[in-house]
Amino acid sequence: MNLEFNKNEDAMRMALDELRTRLDKIALGGGKKAIEKQREKNKLTARERIAYLADAGAPFTEIGAFAGYEMYEDEGGCAAGGVVAGIGVVSGRQCIIVANDATVKAGAWFPITAKKNLRIQEIAMENRLPVIYLVDSAGVYLPMQDEIFPDKEHFGRMFRNNAIMSSEGIIQIAAIMGSCVAGGAYLPIMSDEALIVDKTGSIFLAGPYLVKAAIGEDVDAETLGGATSQTEISGVTDNKYKDDASCLDAIKKMMDKIGSFEKAGFDRVESAPPTKNPKEILNVFPVLRTKPYDTLEIIERLVDNSDFQQYKDGYGMTILCGYARIDGWAVGIVANNRKTVKSKKGELQIGGVIYSDSADKAARFIMVCNQKKIPLVFLQDVTGFMVGSRAEHGGIIKDGAKMVNAVANSVVPKFTIVIGNSYGAGNYAMCGKAYDPRLIYAWPTAKIAVMGGGQAAKVLVQMQAAGLKAKGEEINQEKEDELLKQTTQRYNAQTTPYYASARLWVDGIIDPLDTRKVISMGIEAANHAPIEKPFNVGIIQT
């Protein structure tokens, strides 16, 4: 057993080393040369601006660090989607900070940039968190304008959200610290307050070249839309500042004067660490994703005092449900149990599979947590729902639908951590991205797909082989094996947490030992937004 635990730990540490290496590269944005050019202009980088603005020692949870990862290689890459963002603390106030990274294509907006910004605004709106925008962007990346400009979830939606947030009293402060061009000019001016840095900040609907082309006027950028013009002549911006630091200092002073608002009232007591060593998670989680393990061992290393009060512990045992505290916050946990168990009916139930009794139990537990106003935490390691005639005759679709209904209509905040597999409809039932978790993060061990790689590859190869045979091409075993190998490699590449995080299916990839911190910070954010909608699941077949 010790040898197996050591292998598990070695594999997890290697995965974490790979994660840190990739994050270090992303942190360089457009590269060291681009960073030096930023400094030559007397400007801080996006990450330096956030570090200066945020309270020293306070947690900062980055959102979408892998956005765009390996997606735009032909365009030179788009580190972090060209924008750095996360939930942090400024002057003692939890808030969201968004900073364009001008070292990445001058801060231009790629399609993933728009998707990331909209996700950030969604988090702000759901949790009623103040938003600080640090603007430094050349606007839409024109070679890809058709993928970012006109549709509902494109660039313009961000300004619509600015207006909605303002009407709902969600505070927005914008600092123009570099270029702010064309449609992008609306973002800071639709915020509650707009600051600008002298000499480096500029804001206009059309830059000097476009003005010349459109109306024949010769004008320089500073005269057209620099800090002096926009604060003293047009009144577009509120105040100008001599440099980045003084502008960020002004934001800190604004934030420390914000009044208090109504809270949701989630229960919290003094935090206590787990009594079981959290570092042992690295030992417990198996190298082989098909190998069973006891999920309870994971939970007890995540929750306060390792105290997990199980709900219906003798029923529906491939899902664990129960009450606990994480960093003092009361939570209801729904976790796939990866241990193969024997039910009271004498059936052997495969770990990670959702059976009818498990779905029924989880649905009821979710409803009880809504009744008690307890936030929900989902720990995903699911291969899907049980299939076959016995499962169908037992009503697996009906019970699965009941669970999905409860998740979809839940009004308490939900937080999802993908620790292992996240396959098929199991992803939905366990509160995948489509079911509006307030935050969703993955461990480096996560796999997200419609089904496992081995199964999917065999199905795809059968389809390809049938297509080739229909064209009269003979398929021998050697060719079929080669097809299977190629298909498996391609499919597996699409199931990694990096692939998922690049496309914002998850908000990021975290060290398992940071799980408590992320969940606690998420509940603290959610506590800013009182629950206004009553819980109602509508029609459920029982």
XYZ file of C-alpha atoms in Angstrom:
542
model
C 0.000 0.000 0.000
C 2.849 2.430 0.821
C 4.396 1.770 -2.596
C 1.085 2.562 -4.289
C 0.660 5.739 -2.217
C 4.173 6.842 -3.193
C 3.388 6.286 -6.878
C 0.196 8.328 -6.508
C 2.067 11.174 -4.837
C 4.864 11.150 -7.427
C 2.335 11.330 -10.266
C 0.395 14.186 -8.639
C 3.570 16.158 -7.913
C 4.693 15.760 -11.520
C 1.303 17.030 -12.672
C 1.594 19.997 -10.309
C 5.109 20.800 -11.549
C 3.761 20.824 -15.097
C 0.911 23.106 -13.991
C 3.294 25.605 -12.375
C 5.623 25.586 -15.389
C 2.754 26.414 -17.722
C 1.413 29.117 -15.401
C 4.879 30.711 -15.163
C 4.987 30.940 -18.955
C 1.488 32.442 -19.097
C 2.502 35.018 -16.477
C 5.023 36.438 -18.989
C 2.125 37.499 -21.228
C 3.520 38.523 -24.596
C 7.086 37.781 -23.485
C 9.998 39.528 -21.806
C 10.661 41.938 -24.710
C 7.028 43.093 -24.683
C 7.211 43.578 -20.907
C 10.325 45.749 -21.265
C 8.583 47.890 -23.901
C 5.715 48.408 -21.451
C 8.123 49.599 -18.779
C 9.919 51.911 -21.211
C 6.584 53.730 -21.537
C 6.519 54.183 -17.751
C 3.696 51.656 -17.486
C 3.273 48.714 -15.144
C 2.254 45.362 -16.620
C -1.235 44.009 -16.013
C -0.046 41.655 -13.274
C 2.053 44.395 -11.645
C -0.980 46.690 -11.607
C -3.092 44.034 -9.888
C -0.332 43.266 -7.377
C -0.001 46.979 -6.526
C -3.759 47.508 -6.233
C -4.698 44.421 -4.208
C -4.208 44.315 -0.439
C -0.863 42.785 0.507
C -1.242 39.267 1.859
C -4.905 39.002 0.868
C -5.930 36.076 -1.362
C -6.250 36.605 -5.101
C -7.923 33.805 -7.047
C -7.228 34.094 -10.746
C -10.004 33.333 -13.199
C -9.263 32.014 -16.682
C -5.456 31.930 -16.484
C -5.448 29.281 -19.236
C -7.996 31.069 -21.444
C -6.886 30.734 -25.065
C -4.110 28.285 -24.168
C -2.681 26.790 -27.399
C -5.722 28.105 -29.319
C -4.171 30.895 -31.399
C -0.720 29.589 -32.246
C -0.947 30.874 -35.855
C -1.634 34.358 -34.466
C 1.330 34.270 -32.088
C -0.663 33.095 -29.066
C -2.954 34.859 -26.639
C -1.690 34.320 -23.084
C -4.542 34.312 -20.543
C -6.836 35.539 -23.308
C -5.021 38.886 -23.267
C -6.578 39.862 -19.940
C -5.671 39.069 -16.332
C -8.585 38.792 -13.914
C -9.635 37.355 -10.594
C -11.318 37.816 -7.240
C -9.215 39.785 -4.796
C -9.360 42.321 -1.976
C -8.831 46.079 -2.286
C -8.947 48.271 0.826
C -10.528 45.397 2.721
C -13.316 44.941 0.150
C -13.670 41.761 -1.852
C -13.968 42.642 -5.532
C -13.159 41.570 -9.060
C -10.137 43.071 -10.804
C -9.810 42.951 -14.599
C -6.641 44.165 -16.333
C -5.967 44.171 -20.078
C -2.504 42.798 -20.851
C -0.986 45.227 -23.345
C 1.997 42.896 -23.860
C -0.338 40.489 -25.704
C -1.122 41.975 -29.136
C -1.408 45.437 -27.510
C -4.269 44.121 -25.399
C -6.401 43.381 -28.456
C -9.604 41.374 -28.037
C -9.634 37.833 -29.414
C -12.831 35.745 -29.360
C -11.689 34.095 -26.118
C -11.036 37.547 -24.612
C -14.691 38.412 -25.029
C -15.776 35.067 -23.594
C -13.495 35.538 -20.587
C -14.668 39.085 -19.907
C -18.291 37.979 -20.091
C -17.568 35.151 -17.638
C -15.949 37.650 -15.266
C -18.966 39.954 -15.495
C -21.259 36.976 -14.894
C -19.401 36.210 -11.659
C -19.649 39.871 -10.618
C -23.388 39.987 -11.340
C -24.191 36.702 -9.590
C -22.243 37.696 -6.480
C -22.846 41.462 -6.610
C -19.116 42.145 -6.375
C -17.594 45.539 -7.249
C -15.555 45.462 -10.472
C -12.346 47.381 -11.129
C -11.347 47.588 -14.808
C -7.734 48.490 -15.620
C -8.067 49.359 -19.303
C -5.173 49.149 -21.772
C -6.384 47.736 -25.072
C -6.103 48.349 -28.790
C -9.659 47.049 -29.275
C -10.942 44.186 -31.419
C -8.329 41.963 -33.098
C -9.407 42.824 -36.643
C -8.317 39.594 -38.411
C -10.897 37.756 -36.267
C -13.562 40.471 -36.042
C -16.286 38.193 -37.410
C -15.857 35.909 -34.385
C -16.033 38.659 -31.789
C -18.118 41.598 -32.982
C -21.787 41.047 -33.860
C -23.308 38.117 -31.975
C -25.178 38.024 -28.644
C -22.254 36.651 -26.634
C -19.639 38.829 -28.381
C -17.936 42.164 -27.624
C -21.091 44.310 -27.416
C -22.597 42.154 -24.668
C -19.973 43.506 -22.293
C -21.285 47.070 -22.583
C -24.845 45.822 -22.174
C -23.673 44.182 -18.941
C -22.041 47.451 -17.842
C -25.450 49.100 -18.091
C -27.293 46.266 -16.323
C -24.777 46.167 -13.462
C -25.000 49.921 -12.996
C -28.802 49.745 -12.849
C -28.535 47.004 -10.200
C -26.144 48.998 -8.042
C -23.075 46.841 -8.699
C -20.109 49.195 -8.396
C -17.794 49.606 -11.406
C -14.614 51.688 -11.411
C -12.492 52.011 -14.559
C -8.950 53.304 -14.960
C -7.761 54.159 -18.487
C -4.073 53.286 -18.291
C -3.270 52.928 -21.974
C -5.192 52.773 -25.229
C -8.968 52.673 -25.148
C -10.279 52.660 -28.689
C -13.533 52.446 -30.659
C -16.303 50.350 -29.079
C -13.990 49.589 -26.170
C -14.249 53.240 -25.159
C -17.749 52.589 -23.876
C -16.608 50.240 -21.101
C -14.925 52.813 -18.832
C -17.468 55.515 -19.588
C -20.372 53.187 -18.762
C -18.700 52.476 -15.429
C -19.614 54.540 -12.363
C -16.269 56.328 -12.256
C -13.590 56.737 -14.927
C -9.980 57.690 -14.167
C -7.182 58.274 -16.679
C -3.382 58.301 -16.534
C -1.749 61.367 -18.077
C 0.411 60.902 -21.197
C -0.152 57.119 -21.395
C -3.954 56.889 -21.230
C -6.123 57.847 -24.195
C -9.752 57.259 -25.116
C -11.576 57.939 -28.367
C -14.074 56.336 -30.719
C -11.680 56.683 -33.660
C -7.909 57.087 -33.543
C -5.892 59.644 -35.512
C -5.513 57.442 -38.611
C -9.221 56.679 -38.829
C -10.129 60.321 -38.221
C -7.831 61.308 -41.108
C -9.382 58.679 -43.366
C -12.966 59.498 -42.370
C -13.042 63.316 -42.275
C -9.578 64.425 -43.388
C -8.626 65.956 -40.025
C -5.000 65.816 -38.883
C -4.868 65.384 -35.100
C -2.508 63.638 -32.681
C -3.701 61.077 -30.123
C -3.064 63.301 -27.098
C -5.093 66.207 -28.489
C -7.808 63.877 -29.743
C -8.397 61.888 -26.581
C -5.573 62.220 -24.061
C -6.011 62.790 -20.341
C -6.112 66.597 -20.500
C -8.611 66.667 -23.380
C -10.954 64.130 -21.791
C -10.877 65.543 -18.244
C -10.692 69.305 -18.858
C -12.438 69.797 -22.212
C -14.928 66.962 -22.833
C -15.480 65.864 -19.220
C -15.569 62.256 -20.433
C -13.242 61.121 -17.629
C -13.418 62.225 -14.009
C -9.791 62.774 -12.968
C -6.298 62.409 -14.402
C -3.243 61.061 -12.601
C 0.465 61.439 -13.281
C 1.284 57.729 -13.399
C -0.033 54.198 -12.838
C 0.751 54.165 -9.109
C -1.094 57.390 -8.294
C -4.107 56.240 -10.317
C -4.200 52.909 -8.475
C -3.809 54.731 -5.141
C -6.920 56.758 -6.002
C -8.878 53.546 -6.609
C -7.806 52.236 -3.195
C -9.192 55.405 -1.576
C -12.468 55.029 -3.475
C -12.830 51.421 -2.377
C -12.264 52.143 1.325
C -15.303 54.455 1.407
C -17.890 52.027 0.052
C -20.799 51.406 2.413
C -22.024 47.985 3.519
C -24.829 46.113 1.772
C -27.250 43.358 2.689
C -25.693 39.874 2.879
C -27.085 36.470 1.971
C -26.473 35.246 5.511
C -24.698 31.920 4.948
C -23.587 30.382 8.219
C -19.949 30.689 9.264
C -18.091 29.868 12.457
C -14.415 30.011 13.320
C -12.350 28.065 10.803
C -10.613 24.841 11.792
C -8.123 22.826 9.726
C -8.834 19.199 8.807
C -7.556 16.774 11.463
C -6.470 14.417 8.673
C -3.448 15.762 6.807
C -4.605 17.525 3.579
C -1.274 16.697 1.924
C -2.310 13.044 1.969
C -4.767 13.840 -0.831
C -1.754 13.530 -3.109
C -1.337 9.925 -1.893
C -4.996 8.924 -1.945
C -5.804 9.987 -5.497
C -4.781 7.085 -7.794
C -2.482 7.296 -10.808
C -4.773 4.994 -12.797
C -8.055 6.787 -13.433
C -9.905 3.453 -13.626
C -8.730 2.414 -10.168
C -11.318 2.692 -7.365
C -10.623 4.713 -4.212
C -12.623 5.931 -1.223
C -13.792 9.497 -1.914
C -14.546 9.900 1.786
C -10.772 9.957 2.340
C -10.581 13.018 0.062
C -13.504 14.786 1.737
C -12.110 14.277 5.220
C -8.913 16.025 4.139
C -10.833 19.029 2.783
C -13.347 19.820 5.547
C -12.938 21.444 8.961
C -11.991 18.976 11.696
C -12.355 16.224 9.048
C -15.992 16.164 10.192
C -18.407 15.019 7.469
C -22.009 14.291 8.527
C -23.308 11.866 5.922
C -26.852 11.935 4.579
C -28.448 8.528 3.844
C -25.059 6.839 4.125
C -26.526 3.365 3.590
C -28.457 4.264 0.443
C -27.332 5.277 -3.042
C -23.733 4.754 -2.077
C -22.052 5.741 -5.370
C -22.789 9.349 -4.426
C -21.743 10.701 -1.044
C -23.901 13.504 0.360
C -23.470 15.280 3.648
C -22.903 18.392 5.703
C -19.552 19.875 6.654
C -17.711 23.156 7.073
C -14.993 24.523 4.849
C -12.955 27.346 6.414
C -15.858 27.838 8.814
C -18.572 28.055 6.125
C -21.427 25.552 6.303
C -21.631 23.506 3.094
C -23.531 20.601 1.625
C -21.229 18.267 -0.304
C -22.277 16.063 -3.225
C -19.414 13.810 -4.323
C -19.094 10.831 -6.624
C -17.897 7.851 -4.593
C -15.230 6.043 -6.579
C -15.275 3.002 -4.318
C -17.153 0.005 -5.731
C -19.812 -0.878 -3.154
C -22.416 -3.509 -2.443
C -25.912 -2.096 -2.048
C -28.419 -3.300 0.538
C -30.176 -5.107 -2.326
C -27.038 -7.167 -2.817
C -26.082 -5.431 -6.088
C -22.450 -4.611 -6.781
C -22.366 -0.946 -7.776
C -19.405 0.369 -9.770
C -17.658 3.418 -8.297
C -18.058 6.678 -10.213
C -21.308 5.568 -11.868
C -24.612 7.226 -10.935
C -27.351 4.661 -10.217
C -31.058 5.358 -9.712
C -30.824 5.277 -5.920
C -27.781 7.601 -5.952
C -29.540 10.122 -8.201
C -32.660 9.979 -6.024
C -30.622 10.553 -2.859
C -28.607 13.421 -4.350
C -31.728 15.164 -5.673
C -33.361 15.079 -2.251
C -30.184 16.291 -0.515
C -29.873 19.224 -2.926
C -33.472 20.184 -2.168
C -32.831 19.973 1.598
C -29.773 22.263 1.279
C -31.896 24.788 -0.582
C -34.471 24.589 2.200
C -31.751 25.260 4.791
C -29.914 27.936 2.772
C -26.648 25.966 2.702
C -24.231 26.442 -0.251
C -23.497 23.314 -2.297
C -20.101 21.876 -3.227
C -19.879 19.257 -5.995
C -16.797 17.035 -6.238
C -16.859 15.445 -9.690
C -15.296 12.102 -10.542
C -18.088 10.602 -12.581
C -18.146 8.247 -15.553
C -21.869 8.767 -16.202
C -25.226 7.164 -15.406
C -25.711 3.415 -15.280
C -26.875 1.897 -18.573
C -28.449 -1.398 -19.635
C -31.905 -2.966 -19.484
C -31.931 -3.366 -15.721
C -31.094 0.309 -15.195
C -33.632 1.433 -17.809
C -36.391 -0.704 -16.320
C -35.511 0.710 -12.915
C -36.168 4.241 -14.166
C -32.628 5.619 -14.451
C -33.766 8.351 -16.867
C -36.506 9.456 -14.483
C -34.199 9.527 -11.448
C -31.418 11.199 -13.417
C -33.858 13.862 -14.602
C -34.912 14.420 -10.988
C -31.312 15.114 -9.990
C -30.663 17.382 -12.979
C -33.882 19.276 -12.176
C -32.802 19.849 -8.580
C -29.345 21.074 -9.679
C -30.770 23.366 -12.365
C -33.333 24.998 -10.061
C -31.089 25.302 -7.014
C -31.013 28.874 -5.708
C -28.190 28.495 -3.180
C -24.722 29.090 -4.652
C -23.031 26.035 -6.165
C -19.301 25.382 -6.454
C -17.857 22.597 -8.574
C -14.422 20.993 -8.377
C -13.607 18.470 -11.104
C -11.162 16.186 -9.352
C -11.216 13.289 -11.829
C -13.506 12.157 -14.632
C -16.396 14.303 -15.806
C -18.134 12.293 -18.479
C -21.453 12.560 -20.303
C -24.639 13.393 -18.462
C -22.750 12.868 -15.218
C -21.122 16.241 -15.900
C -24.574 17.834 -16.008
C -26.005 16.106 -12.934
C -22.906 17.010 -10.915
C -23.247 20.720 -11.771
C -21.019 21.147 -14.806
C -20.511 24.555 -16.444
C -23.961 24.483 -18.083
C -25.626 24.460 -14.650
C -24.285 27.794 -13.428
C -21.832 26.996 -10.654
C -20.622 30.257 -9.133
C -17.095 28.914 -9.674
C -15.856 25.736 -11.336
C -12.230 24.652 -11.032
C -10.354 21.491 -11.990
C -7.495 19.539 -10.476
C -4.658 18.583 -12.858
C -6.170 15.061 -12.820
C -9.459 16.157 -14.399
C -10.831 14.670 -17.621
C -13.871 16.295 -19.275
C -15.588 14.636 -22.242
C -18.808 13.040 -23.450
C -17.318 9.619 -22.615
C -13.998 7.968 -21.749
C -11.231 8.025 -24.350
C -11.118 4.265 -24.876
C -14.867 3.958 -25.455
C -15.076 7.038 -27.659
C -12.128 6.037 -29.819
C -13.603 2.580 -30.489
C -16.942 4.112 -31.504
C -15.260 6.677 -33.757
C -13.054 4.029 -35.387
C -16.070 1.820 -36.062
C -17.735 4.787 -37.771
C -14.630 5.594 -39.824
C -14.137 1.969 -40.817
C -17.770 1.681 -41.888
C -17.407 4.823 -44.000
C -14.272 3.514 -45.730
C -15.875 0.131 -46.390
C -18.888 1.886 -47.929
C -16.467 3.457 -50.400
C -15.115 0.025 -51.262
C -11.889 0.324 -49.297
C -10.834 -2.799 -47.411
C -9.873 -2.344 -43.742
C -7.400 -4.856 -42.365
C -6.559 -5.245 -38.682
C -3.318 -3.296 -38.996
C -5.084 -0.284 -40.497
C -7.865 -0.490 -37.926
C -5.290 -0.550 -35.112
C -3.568 2.513 -36.567
C -6.898 4.330 -36.826
C -7.630 3.450 -33.195
C -4.241 4.754 -32.052
C -4.605 8.060 -33.925
C -8.180 8.562 -32.799
C -7.378 7.768 -29.170
C -4.505 10.267 -29.122
C -6.636 13.008 -30.701
C -9.580 12.377 -28.399
C -7.474 12.189 -25.248
C -5.846 15.526 -26.113
C -9.326 17.072 -26.030
C -10.153 15.727 -22.565
C -7.310 17.332 -20.590
C -7.960 20.082 -18.018
C -5.779 22.409 -20.123
C -8.031 21.949 -23.159
C -11.078 22.581 -20.970
C -9.562 25.589 -19.209
C -8.406 27.141 -22.503
C -12.049 27.215 -23.597
C -13.324 28.340 -20.173
C -15.294 25.144 -19.545
C -13.673 25.551 -16.130
C -12.428 28.741 -14.477
C -8.955 27.350 -13.942
C -6.757 24.503 -12.760
C -5.725 24.402 -9.120
C -3.474 22.488 -6.764
C -5.745 20.124 -4.756
C -4.334 21.729 -1.602
C -5.866 25.071 -2.675
C -9.396 23.620 -2.883
C -10.434 24.831 0.579
C -9.199 28.349 -0.173
C -11.045 28.565 -3.516
C -14.333 27.305 -2.067
C -14.109 29.585 0.978
C -13.344 32.628 -1.160
C -16.239 31.692 -3.462
C -18.757 31.446 -0.608
C -17.516 34.763 0.783
C -18.209 36.292 -2.633
C -21.629 34.627 -2.862
C -22.537 35.978 0.567
C -22.652 39.468 -0.987
C -25.760 38.493 -3.000
C -28.972 37.846 -1.018
C -31.103 34.987 -2.369
C -34.212 36.589 -3.835
C -35.735 33.722 -5.819
C -37.724 31.003 -3.999
C -36.671 27.392 -4.571
C -39.059 25.493 -6.843
C -38.251 22.408 -8.891
C -41.413 22.455 -10.992
C -42.705 19.070 -12.184
C -40.695 16.003 -11.192
C -41.702 12.437 -11.966
C -41.407 10.418 -8.775
